[in-house]
XYZ file of C-alpha atoms in Angstrom:
707
model
C 0.000 0.000 0.000
C 2.512 2.607 -1.119
C 2.016 6.030 0.398
C 3.086 9.014 -1.658
C 6.143 10.614 -0.092
C 6.920 14.238 -0.850
C 10.319 15.760 -1.336
C 12.250 13.098 0.496
C 10.675 14.557 3.594
C 8.418 11.531 3.953
C 5.268 13.615 4.199
C 2.566 11.033 3.582
C -0.080 12.717 1.459
C -2.839 10.398 2.491
C -4.210 7.297 0.924
C -7.740 7.962 -0.611
C -11.466 7.749 -0.100
C -14.131 8.576 -2.554
C -17.258 7.678 -4.343
C -16.889 6.386 -7.874
C -19.254 8.955 -9.312
C -16.647 11.052 -11.110
C -15.252 8.666 -13.695
C -13.039 10.213 -16.332
C -12.901 9.731 -20.031
C -10.871 6.730 -21.225
C -8.308 9.084 -22.733
C -7.065 10.175 -19.303
C -3.301 9.423 -19.493
C -3.126 8.786 -15.744
C -5.559 5.872 -15.885
C -2.895 3.422 -16.986
C 0.821 3.007 -16.535
C 2.729 5.261 -18.898
C 4.038 3.620 -22.107
C 7.178 5.785 -21.902
C 10.498 4.319 -20.722
C 10.466 3.573 -16.989
C 6.753 4.535 -16.963
C 7.842 8.194 -16.982
C 4.819 10.513 -16.793
C 3.578 11.652 -20.229
C 3.687 15.330 -19.330
C 2.974 16.282 -22.941
C -0.433 14.644 -22.581
C -1.397 15.266 -18.931
C -3.759 18.198 -18.392
C -4.965 19.800 -15.168
C -8.403 18.406 -15.911
C -7.017 14.845 -15.714
C -6.091 14.990 -12.022
C -9.478 15.053 -10.286
C -10.880 12.091 -12.247
C -7.690 10.148 -11.538
C -7.861 10.965 -7.818
C -11.548 10.080 -7.648
C -11.322 6.806 -9.536
C -8.013 5.920 -7.873
C -9.507 6.333 -4.413
C -12.650 4.431 -5.315
C -10.632 1.594 -6.845
C -8.330 1.296 -3.858
C -11.203 1.325 -1.419
C -12.780 -1.592 -3.309
C -9.454 -3.422 -3.229
C -9.153 -2.894 0.520
C -12.712 -3.991 1.167
C -12.080 -7.167 -0.834
C -9.029 -7.909 1.318
C -10.923 -7.173 4.530
C -13.886 -9.365 3.510
C -11.808 -12.283 2.273
C -13.276 -15.395 3.916
C -9.949 -17.197 3.758
C -7.740 -17.024 6.823
C -5.239 -14.149 6.637
C -1.876 -14.920 5.088
C 1.018 -12.662 4.276
C 0.167 -12.902 0.565
C -3.602 -12.418 0.711
C -3.378 -9.520 3.156
C -0.040 -7.691 3.247
C 1.070 -8.314 -0.341
C -2.454 -7.613 -1.566
C -2.374 -4.223 0.165
C 1.029 -3.523 -1.396
C -0.481 -4.117 -4.828
C -3.450 -1.857 -4.190
C -3.917 1.774 -5.162
C -1.636 1.913 -8.179
C -3.793 4.451 -10.033
C -4.043 6.615 -6.947
C -0.317 6.432 -6.272
C 0.395 7.391 -9.876
C -1.991 10.357 -9.698
C -0.579 11.589 -6.388
C 3.043 11.195 -7.452
C 2.560 13.197 -10.634
C 0.193 15.816 -9.227
C 2.168 16.652 -6.087
C 5.455 16.532 -7.953
C 4.252 19.170 -10.400
C 2.230 21.060 -7.787
C 5.300 21.755 -5.668
C 7.456 22.785 -8.614
C 5.225 24.356 -11.260
C 1.722 24.842 -9.962
C -1.054 27.030 -11.311
C -4.334 28.333 -9.863
C -6.234 25.300 -11.122
C -3.911 22.998 -9.196
C -4.451 25.070 -6.044
C -8.184 24.436 -6.399
C -7.598 20.720 -6.988
C -5.420 20.421 -3.903
C -7.958 22.257 -1.758
C -10.678 19.905 -2.962
C -8.821 16.613 -2.900
C -6.518 16.864 0.138
C -9.341 16.438 2.716
C -10.714 13.506 0.722
C -7.295 11.889 0.622
C -7.031 12.245 4.388
C -10.490 10.777 4.868
C -9.628 7.881 2.614
C -6.544 7.046 4.611
C -8.792 6.902 7.668
C -11.183 4.608 5.804
C -8.350 2.161 5.306
C -6.554 2.345 8.639
C -9.754 2.453 10.679
C -11.303 -0.549 8.940
C -11.697 -3.062 11.818
C -11.792 -6.137 9.594
C -8.626 -5.094 7.815
C -6.843 -4.400 11.091
C -7.990 -7.743 12.505
C -6.260 -9.532 9.609
C -3.063 -7.510 10.068
C -3.083 -8.039 13.836
C -3.665 -11.762 13.441
C -0.587 -12.013 11.256
C 1.426 -9.796 13.575
C 0.517 -11.802 16.663
C 1.568 -14.999 14.888
C 4.575 -13.574 13.031
C 7.053 -16.003 14.602
C 5.248 -18.880 12.882
C 5.048 -17.339 9.406
C 8.588 -18.120 8.236
C 9.040 -14.601 6.838
C 12.285 -13.266 5.430
C 13.766 -10.081 6.901
C 12.048 -7.720 4.439
C 8.675 -9.402 4.897
C 9.011 -9.291 8.670
C 9.798 -5.572 8.544
C 6.865 -4.919 6.208
C 4.463 -6.660 8.586
C 5.882 -4.664 11.503
C 5.452 -1.397 9.587
C 1.860 -2.196 8.637
C 0.905 -3.133 12.176
C 2.478 0.008 13.638
C 0.863 2.207 10.994
C -2.565 0.811 11.750
C -2.117 1.245 15.490
C -0.649 4.714 15.061
C -3.522 5.655 12.770
C -6.124 4.804 15.415
C -7.066 1.196 14.750
C -7.125 0.412 18.504
C -9.040 3.539 19.564
C -12.664 3.252 20.628
C -15.352 4.382 18.210
C -15.829 7.805 19.766
C -12.112 8.572 19.665
C -11.887 7.317 16.102
C -14.584 9.800 15.119
C -12.636 12.576 16.833
C -9.505 11.431 15.005
C -11.264 11.513 11.641
C -12.424 15.059 12.260
C -8.955 16.187 13.365
C -7.265 14.566 10.374
C -9.666 16.200 7.934
C -9.231 19.607 9.524
C -5.433 19.253 9.628
C -5.390 18.341 5.950
C -7.364 21.479 5.100
C -5.182 23.685 7.287
C -1.917 22.294 5.942
C -3.119 22.855 2.379
C -4.129 26.400 3.279
C -0.752 26.978 4.906
C 1.181 25.806 1.847
C -0.834 28.034 -0.452
C -0.448 31.077 1.798
C 3.277 30.513 2.097
C 3.925 30.476 -1.638
C 1.753 33.567 -2.072
C 3.452 35.375 0.813
C 6.919 34.676 -0.581
C 5.901 36.030 -3.957
C 4.277 39.120 -2.447
C 7.203 39.626 -0.072
C 9.822 40.094 -2.776
C 11.689 43.370 -2.320
C 10.943 45.940 -5.027
C 13.780 48.441 -5.517
C 13.316 51.701 -7.402
C 16.926 52.579 -8.122
C 19.852 50.536 -9.332
C 22.089 52.335 -6.841
C 20.290 50.584 -3.992
C 21.670 47.289 -5.340
C 25.293 48.343 -4.987
C 27.471 45.356 -4.232
C 25.583 42.878 -6.404
C 27.368 41.665 -9.514
C 26.073 42.455 -12.997
C 24.384 39.081 -13.352
C 22.435 39.496 -10.112
C 21.356 43.019 -11.110
C 20.243 41.742 -14.513
C 18.247 38.965 -12.834
C 16.592 41.522 -10.542
C 15.684 43.629 -13.559
C 14.300 40.599 -15.387
C 12.261 39.619 -12.319
C 10.734 43.123 -12.303
C 9.933 42.885 -15.990
C 8.219 39.561 -15.348
C 5.952 41.370 -12.903
C 5.435 44.248 -15.325
C 7.286 46.682 -13.039
C 9.016 48.851 -15.597
C 12.183 50.587 -14.466
C 12.357 48.726 -11.160
C 14.280 45.797 -9.701
C 12.916 42.815 -7.776
C 14.790 40.595 -5.301
C 12.638 37.458 -4.858
C 12.633 35.719 -1.499
C 14.135 32.321 -0.830
C 12.405 30.279 1.845
C 15.115 30.827 4.488
C 15.302 33.779 6.893
C 18.591 35.063 5.531
C 18.727 35.894 1.831
C 21.852 35.288 -0.299
C 22.014 38.893 -1.509
C 22.508 40.124 2.061
C 26.142 39.046 1.832
C 26.773 41.468 -1.049
C 24.453 44.469 -0.673
C 26.515 47.423 0.574
C 23.518 49.733 1.122
C 22.477 49.036 4.733
C 18.931 50.310 4.209
C 18.475 47.855 1.335
C 19.824 45.051 3.498
C 17.428 45.921 6.306
C 14.492 46.183 3.924
C 15.279 42.798 2.347
C 15.716 41.114 5.720
C 12.455 42.573 7.025
C 10.582 41.453 3.922
C 11.861 37.953 4.582
C 11.238 38.053 8.346
C 7.646 39.360 8.057
C 6.610 37.752 4.759
C 3.825 35.683 6.335
C 3.000 38.059 9.189
C 1.603 41.109 7.444
C -1.968 40.750 8.672
C -3.238 40.128 5.147
C -4.751 37.115 3.405
C -1.326 35.424 3.335
C -0.689 35.703 7.090
C -0.064 32.152 8.352
C -0.064 32.735 12.120
C -3.629 31.741 12.935
C -3.308 28.730 10.649
C -0.203 27.362 12.357
C -1.551 28.073 15.843
C -4.569 25.941 14.996
C -2.402 23.211 13.429
C -0.244 23.020 16.566
C -3.291 22.771 18.821
C -4.966 20.089 16.715
C -1.772 18.028 16.548
C -1.503 18.106 20.347
C -5.133 16.994 20.611
C -4.468 14.174 18.159
C -1.489 12.961 20.195
C -3.607 12.985 23.360
C -6.106 10.600 21.760
C -3.288 8.043 21.637
C -2.140 8.718 25.171
C 0.965 10.679 24.219
C 1.895 13.799 26.212
C 2.530 15.819 23.043
C 2.800 15.533 19.282
C 6.577 15.139 19.346
C 6.237 11.966 21.393
C 3.517 10.740 19.022
C 5.466 11.328 15.829
C 8.935 10.153 16.935
C 7.887 6.564 17.639
C 9.339 5.207 14.377
C 12.389 7.455 14.127
C 15.978 6.515 14.874
C 15.988 8.863 17.898
C 12.693 7.384 19.207
C 11.832 9.984 21.899
C 11.720 13.784 22.467
C 14.122 13.299 25.361
C 16.717 11.771 23.042
C 16.249 14.579 20.523
C 16.489 17.343 23.125
C 19.552 15.740 24.688
C 21.240 15.579 21.298
C 20.410 19.222 20.484
C 21.625 20.414 23.881
C 25.009 18.785 23.246
C 25.448 21.213 20.358
C 24.546 24.399 22.219
C 27.640 25.180 24.368
C 30.201 25.060 21.558
C 27.815 26.794 19.151
C 26.953 29.603 21.593
C 30.610 30.232 22.386
C 31.478 30.443 18.699
C 28.536 32.795 18.033
C 29.756 35.132 20.775
C 33.262 35.163 19.314
C 31.981 35.727 15.772
C 29.628 38.563 16.808
C 32.503 40.391 18.514
C 34.647 39.959 15.420
C 31.911 41.376 13.174
C 31.249 44.310 15.503
C 34.941 45.113 15.298
C 34.744 44.987 11.500
C 31.847 47.451 11.577
C 34.031 49.887 13.531
C 36.902 49.394 11.140
C 34.436 50.295 8.381
C 34.019 53.661 10.153
C 30.452 52.830 11.144
C 29.008 53.198 14.614
C 25.863 51.070 14.499
C 25.263 47.880 16.496
C 25.391 44.570 14.651
C 21.952 43.401 13.448
C 20.896 40.238 11.619
C 20.858 42.018 8.246
C 24.484 43.049 8.809
C 25.835 39.634 9.770
C 26.379 38.040 6.365
C 27.634 41.272 4.790
C 30.314 41.785 7.401
C 31.022 38.073 7.638
C 31.832 38.187 3.956
C 34.134 41.195 4.520
C 35.907 39.409 7.383
C 36.184 36.279 5.258
C 37.898 38.324 2.551
C 40.242 39.949 5.084
C 41.162 36.744 6.915
C 41.329 34.408 3.959
C 41.495 36.811 1.016
C 38.474 34.984 -0.351
C 35.876 36.741 -2.482
C 32.829 34.726 -3.511
C 32.691 36.653 -6.790
C 36.129 35.228 -7.549
C 34.779 31.730 -6.949
C 31.507 31.793 -8.932
C 33.105 31.839 -12.419
C 34.369 28.331 -11.652
C 30.901 27.014 -10.794
C 28.881 26.795 -14.003
C 25.743 24.795 -13.295
C 25.888 22.268 -16.130
C 29.575 21.637 -15.571
C 29.007 21.135 -11.847
C 26.237 18.651 -12.645
C 27.970 16.559 -15.283
C 31.613 16.858 -14.229
C 30.993 17.094 -10.490
C 27.808 15.423 -9.279
C 27.736 12.762 -11.989
C 31.503 12.252 -11.911
C 31.573 11.593 -8.158
C 28.740 9.084 -8.538
C 30.621 7.336 -11.327
C 33.832 7.146 -9.302
C 32.046 5.737 -6.261
C 29.364 3.554 -7.835
C 30.252 3.136 -11.518
C 26.971 4.576 -12.791
C 26.685 6.695 -15.957
C 24.240 9.305 -17.276
C 22.792 9.932 -20.733
C 20.608 12.951 -21.667
C 17.087 11.987 -22.764
C 15.646 14.863 -24.756
C 12.854 12.583 -25.997
C 11.273 12.308 -22.532
C 8.696 15.079 -21.968
C 9.022 17.271 -18.860
C 6.547 19.539 -17.064
C 8.596 22.707 -17.689
C 11.110 23.673 -20.402
C 13.820 24.251 -17.782
C 13.751 20.604 -16.663
C 16.614 18.357 -17.798
C 16.115 14.575 -18.065
C 18.831 11.908 -17.864
C 18.767 8.127 -18.032
C 20.953 6.438 -15.439
C 22.809 3.234 -16.298
C 24.248 0.886 -13.700
C 27.904 -0.134 -13.521
C 27.301 -2.976 -15.978
C 25.404 -0.754 -18.418
C 21.985 -2.072 -17.457
C 19.125 0.433 -16.998
C 18.850 1.777 -13.463
C 16.420 4.690 -13.548
C 15.455 8.109 -14.849
C 16.389 11.501 -13.356
C 14.774 14.947 -13.754
C 16.595 18.132 -12.682
C 14.576 21.321 -12.138
C 16.941 23.895 -10.685
C 15.559 27.402 -11.296
C 13.345 29.540 -9.107
C 9.826 30.379 -10.287
C 7.130 32.367 -8.561
C 4.860 29.306 -8.702
C 7.431 26.970 -7.138
C 7.673 26.094 -3.461
C 10.821 27.361 -1.756
C 13.846 25.259 -0.926
C 15.165 22.117 -2.585
C 13.945 18.533 -2.570
C 13.919 15.101 -4.139
C 11.087 12.678 -4.717
C 9.828 10.025 -7.144
C 7.382 10.064 -10.014
C 7.746 6.269 -9.994
C 9.130 4.246 -7.100
C 11.256 1.108 -7.288
C 9.571 -2.223 -6.529
C 10.352 -5.763 -7.616
C 6.767 -6.723 -6.766
C 5.336 -4.087 -9.117
C 8.214 -4.436 -11.608
C 9.003 -0.718 -11.546
C 12.293 1.152 -11.662
C 12.813 4.570 -10.074
C 11.901 7.810 -11.843
C 13.317 10.539 -9.605
C 13.433 14.330 -9.588
C 15.679 16.896 -7.934
C 14.251 20.398 -7.529
C 15.968 23.594 -6.335
C 15.481 27.363 -6.415
C 18.628 28.795 -7.992
C 18.520 32.216 -9.567
C 18.304 31.819 -13.330
C 20.820 33.843 -15.291
C 19.599 36.562 -17.613
C 19.519 35.584 -21.319
C 23.000 35.416 -22.742
C 24.652 35.224 -19.325
C 26.482 32.122 -18.026
C 24.581 30.070 -15.466
C 26.970 30.624 -12.574
C 25.992 29.406 -9.134
C 27.205 29.900 -5.582
C 29.171 27.458 -3.471
C 25.976 26.906 -1.442
C 24.176 25.965 -4.663
C 26.919 23.456 -5.433
C 26.379 21.888 -2.012
C 22.617 21.766 -2.662
C 23.165 19.904 -5.938
C 25.321 17.267 -4.256
C 22.859 17.055 -1.333
C 19.733 16.450 -3.388
C 21.571 13.984 -5.590
C 22.469 12.048 -2.446
C 18.731 11.567 -1.960
C 18.498 10.528 -5.609
C 21.165 7.861 -5.117
C 19.183 6.512 -2.165
C 16.219 6.154 -4.522
C 18.140 4.941 -7.573
C 19.876 2.148 -5.652
C 16.667 0.936 -3.994
C 16.463 -2.827 -4.244
C 13.273 -3.770 -2.451
C 10.470 -6.148 -3.265
C 7.809 -4.055 -1.543
C 7.105 -0.392 -2.376
C 6.343 0.642 1.212
C 9.939 -0.131 2.223
C 11.671 1.057 -0.930
C 14.436 3.625 -1.269
C 13.879 6.842 0.674
C 10.819 5.468 2.509
C 12.744 5.662 5.770
C 12.628 7.733 8.945
C 13.160 11.486 8.718
C 16.246 11.249 10.927
C 17.768 8.707 8.571
C 16.641 9.940 5.144
C 18.937 12.983 5.258
C 21.965 10.809 6.024
C 22.739 9.741 2.413
C 22.109 13.251 1.089
C 24.314 15.016 3.626
C 26.973 12.360 3.219
C 27.041 13.042 -0.530
C 27.787 16.729 0.132
C 31.276 15.734 1.264
C 32.329 14.820 -2.280
C 31.798 18.397 -3.520
C 35.154 19.349 -1.963
C 36.964 16.071 -2.541
C 40.205 17.095 -4.328
C 39.695 14.723 -7.241
C 36.042 15.657 -7.771
C 36.580 19.389 -7.209
C 39.390 19.550 -9.747
C 37.145 17.822 -12.278
C 34.303 20.358 -12.187
C 35.662 23.636 -10.750
C 36.781 25.135 -14.046
C 36.424 28.656 -15.384
C 33.321 28.950 -17.527
C 35.165 30.922 -20.246
C 38.577 29.298 -20.430
C 38.016 25.866 -18.933
C 41.028 26.473 -16.713
C 40.938 24.767 -13.316
C 40.506 26.900 -10.239
C 43.939 28.170 -9.194
C 45.514 26.219 -6.375
C 45.773 29.315 -4.189
C 42.021 29.953 -4.504
C 41.260 26.316 -3.661
C 43.511 26.632 -0.617
C 41.616 29.734 0.496
C 38.291 27.906 0.244
C 39.581 25.035 2.372
C 41.134 27.395 4.877
C 37.850 29.277 5.190
C 35.736 26.119 5.556
C 35.290 26.521 9.313
C 34.519 30.216 9.108
C 31.142 31.475 10.429
C 30.131 28.062 11.788
C 28.621 29.582 14.929
C 26.099 31.251 12.676
C 25.658 28.366 10.238
C 25.038 25.775 12.943
C 23.241 28.147 15.296
C 20.445 29.056 12.883
C 19.676 25.356 12.382
C 19.840 24.501 16.093
C 17.492 27.409 16.882
C 15.036 26.214 14.229
C 15.187 22.641 15.535
C 14.481 23.812 19.087
C 11.627 26.002 17.847
C 10.132 22.966 16.122
C 10.431 20.837 19.270
C 8.860 23.617 21.363
C 5.818 23.844 19.103
C 5.351 20.082 19.101
C 6.036 19.767 22.831
C 2.727 21.511 23.588
C 0.201 19.424 25.515
C -3.432 19.078 24.483
C -4.613 21.202 27.400
C -2.393 24.143 26.438
C -4.347 27.112 25.047
C -4.035 28.154 21.433
C -0.786 30.086 21.256
C -0.037 33.653 20.278
C 2.547 32.817 17.631
C 4.799 35.840 18.159
C 4.890 35.473 21.950
C 5.398 31.712 21.823
C 8.214 32.025 19.302
C 9.998 34.751 21.251
C 9.870 32.706 24.456
C 11.009 29.510 22.746
C 13.950 31.205 21.052
C 15.029 32.994 24.224
C 15.273 29.606 25.929
C 17.677 28.146 23.372
C 20.823 29.491 25.034
C 21.924 30.889 21.671
C 22.419 34.407 20.304
C 19.046 34.551 18.541
C 19.127 38.364 18.445
C 21.913 38.283 15.873
C 21.466 34.720 14.630
C 17.743 34.222 13.994
C 16.417 30.738 13.255
C 16.825 29.514 9.711
C 13.035 29.486 9.499
C 10.622 31.542 11.545
C 7.419 29.846 12.753
C 5.276 31.598 10.154
C 7.306 30.320 7.171
C 8.632 27.050 8.589
C 7.406 24.913 5.690
C 9.239 21.800 6.879
C 7.174 21.450 10.043
C 3.770 22.764 8.953
C 3.490 21.473 5.406
C 6.278 19.030 4.538
C 6.064 16.278 7.127
C 8.966 17.332 9.362
C 6.893 18.112 12.451
C 9.142 17.414 15.456
C 11.642 16.344 12.830
C 13.735 19.318 11.800
C 16.440 18.072 14.176
C 16.901 15.301 11.605
C 19.256 17.463 9.553
C 21.590 17.732 12.544
C 21.163 14.115 13.619
C 21.964 12.864 10.138
C 24.932 15.232 9.913
C 26.293 13.293 12.864
C 25.734 10.055 10.940
C 27.211 11.367 7.705
C 30.364 12.713 9.336
C 30.889 9.447 11.178
C 30.696 7.571 7.886
C 32.803 10.114 5.997
C 35.497 9.738 8.658
C 35.328 5.984 7.971
C 35.760 6.640 4.229
C 38.739 8.887 4.861
C 40.447 6.236 6.939
C 39.770 3.573 4.299
C 41.010 5.248 1.132
C 38.307 7.828 0.427
C 36.793 8.032 -3.061
C 37.084 4.435 -4.274
C 34.757 2.041 -6.034
C 35.267 -0.494 -3.251
C 34.131 1.976 -0.588
C 31.254 3.173 -2.735
C 30.044 -0.363 -3.333
C 30.172 -1.119 0.388
C 28.093 2.009 1.135
C 25.636 1.101 -1.620
C 25.283 -2.482 -0.423
C 24.970 -1.711 3.295
C 23.092 1.632 3.315
C 21.860 3.029 -0.009
C 20.209 -0.156 -1.273
C 18.573 -1.189 1.997
C 15.526 1.088 2.136
C 13.619 0.354 5.337
C 14.345 -3.351 5.424
C 16.066 -3.297 8.815
C 16.289 -1.143 11.938
C 18.373 1.986 11.465
C 20.644 1.583 14.478
C 21.903 -1.886 13.529
C 22.130 -0.842 9.853
C 24.356 2.094 10.739
C 26.447 0.113 13.237
C 27.041 -2.662 10.711
C 28.711 -0.129 8.419
C 30.442 2.124 10.947
C 31.381 -0.557 13.449
C 29.902 1.293 16.452
C 27.023 3.517 17.473
C 26.872 7.143 16.238
C 29.156 9.652 17.957
C 29.078 13.433 17.818
C 32.830 14.108 17.693
C 33.411 13.949 13.906
C 30.480 16.322 13.346
C 31.843 18.937 15.730
C 35.311 18.548 14.247
C 33.906 18.976 10.726
C 32.309 22.227 11.871
C 35.580 23.366 13.420
C 34.006 23.543 16.902
C 36.474 21.044 18.373
C 39.990 20.361 17.217
C 40.309 16.616 17.596
C 36.842 15.165 17.119
C 36.544 14.377 20.799
């Protein structure tokens, strides 16, 4: 019973319920598996009007399939119950995978209306399945007798997952509580859809409009041209527009020399979803938080964090909070040192103002240049997007895993900017299909992500069709597509998720590829970031876009020397966001609905960090991860998995680094496993011991010896 999983964040977008009244015309391309290679979606044929009929019929079909399983008079077996559920809902899964993939990256108003209509129905349908007593009785019967079933390891895990999902979805609640749960789930689905729509609209409306070019002093010519083009796209003649990224800090703040422009841009970002207009998200998230706490209470949990962490590697809020608190002392000390250094730089700049958040990145960049003689504008000419992709991301994957990539211009995409590649395995056999959609659009959700249009499954005989999406600034026509060092890291990161999906080797779709816990799914992606600066890989892609010359050795040395710079800020903004997330989802059901601004201020003040100068990476009002992308009580996962990835990278370094032998071992023991075994033992089998925080702190430069 595969559940659609969004953006590698594992946000289950419901299973389905529906009447069969709205049947579509036979020509609907979603009604059958695509005839294209790898069952790639026929985007040249799919229309907005195809989605609702596919949702409706898909939900009706799956409900019939589930009822047939539940009413089967034969005694439950693994095949007639669990495997039958795994085979169910293929039309629905296809419709969800395509719709939500496009909706996040290239939506239109019609898709907004579809999501608003269908999301509550999808939530209700999931309840229809998981709250079906006959179906649960069959699953529980198998679970209670699992020792006698002679299951292999993957089958045993699948049965465990199904049983836990049923229980966690309310199968053991009494009828009255199940009715309350249904109502809460439906309302949460509506609110989360509303939140997502408001957030995209608020980011678009929050873009900074600048009247004069002089206000953009400090930006390079390409960035100014992009700002001018963005204004033209909004029919703002003679003006400049700086669109917002989804994070608190904006990349341009490191370059803008006009302090008033910096402050205006920061404030547009900080208040984007708190302007008291139709896009204000505060009441929506306050209601979401309250409903989630009430839902957790139905199951006997003290708060939503405890409810949602049950199947994660960390297991409990106490374990998460303990882990986060280990990071605070070293981070806070480094923030204090960095703030003093930046305040000194402000004085040396003959300014007498006090450091503010909109000053931090600008003066950090000046200090970086002074200390390391490193100018990001000197670096960007060596990072041309297509070269980074083919000679960096693809090259590293080839060196580690032997895979190769071929452009497929014959495969239709949902937007002209999307590039499609076929991936071949080390022996030349077909492995999967990859889509890359890198450029920011006003109708695209913020951030970067990976997910599948088609998931891998031996049972369903499907190979992975995967997409990576980002929000890089697109160069003006005629300009080279140069990207920042952060963008390079993002490309390697999201492709790490893709490798996790491409190397999936599971029989059952529910356990396949990236269908793992939030605090494990970011491990392969963050691990893959390490290869961006591997000397062999870096030398292969970091070449000047005009001459093809490699980056000079002295510039490479400066980058490496500066690697630990500003880590108090970089780590602190993530730690603050993770603690803010845990605070929201630590609320009990009897807590009143919160005033968002007051709650946030209190939660941040309790972090022990310098939140006045280092605000959280996401403020409550635009924290998409936790309100709309399935990372509720899970944002800590980025830090947790950084611990895992640095442990494993330290293992690689001590065993020869970038070699096919090491890559194959990582593929065999981690990337190909999906959710076929418990995460702790899986990690320990590779690393040789339990996770430890030392390599992570050493990587950040917060300790000198990894201890």
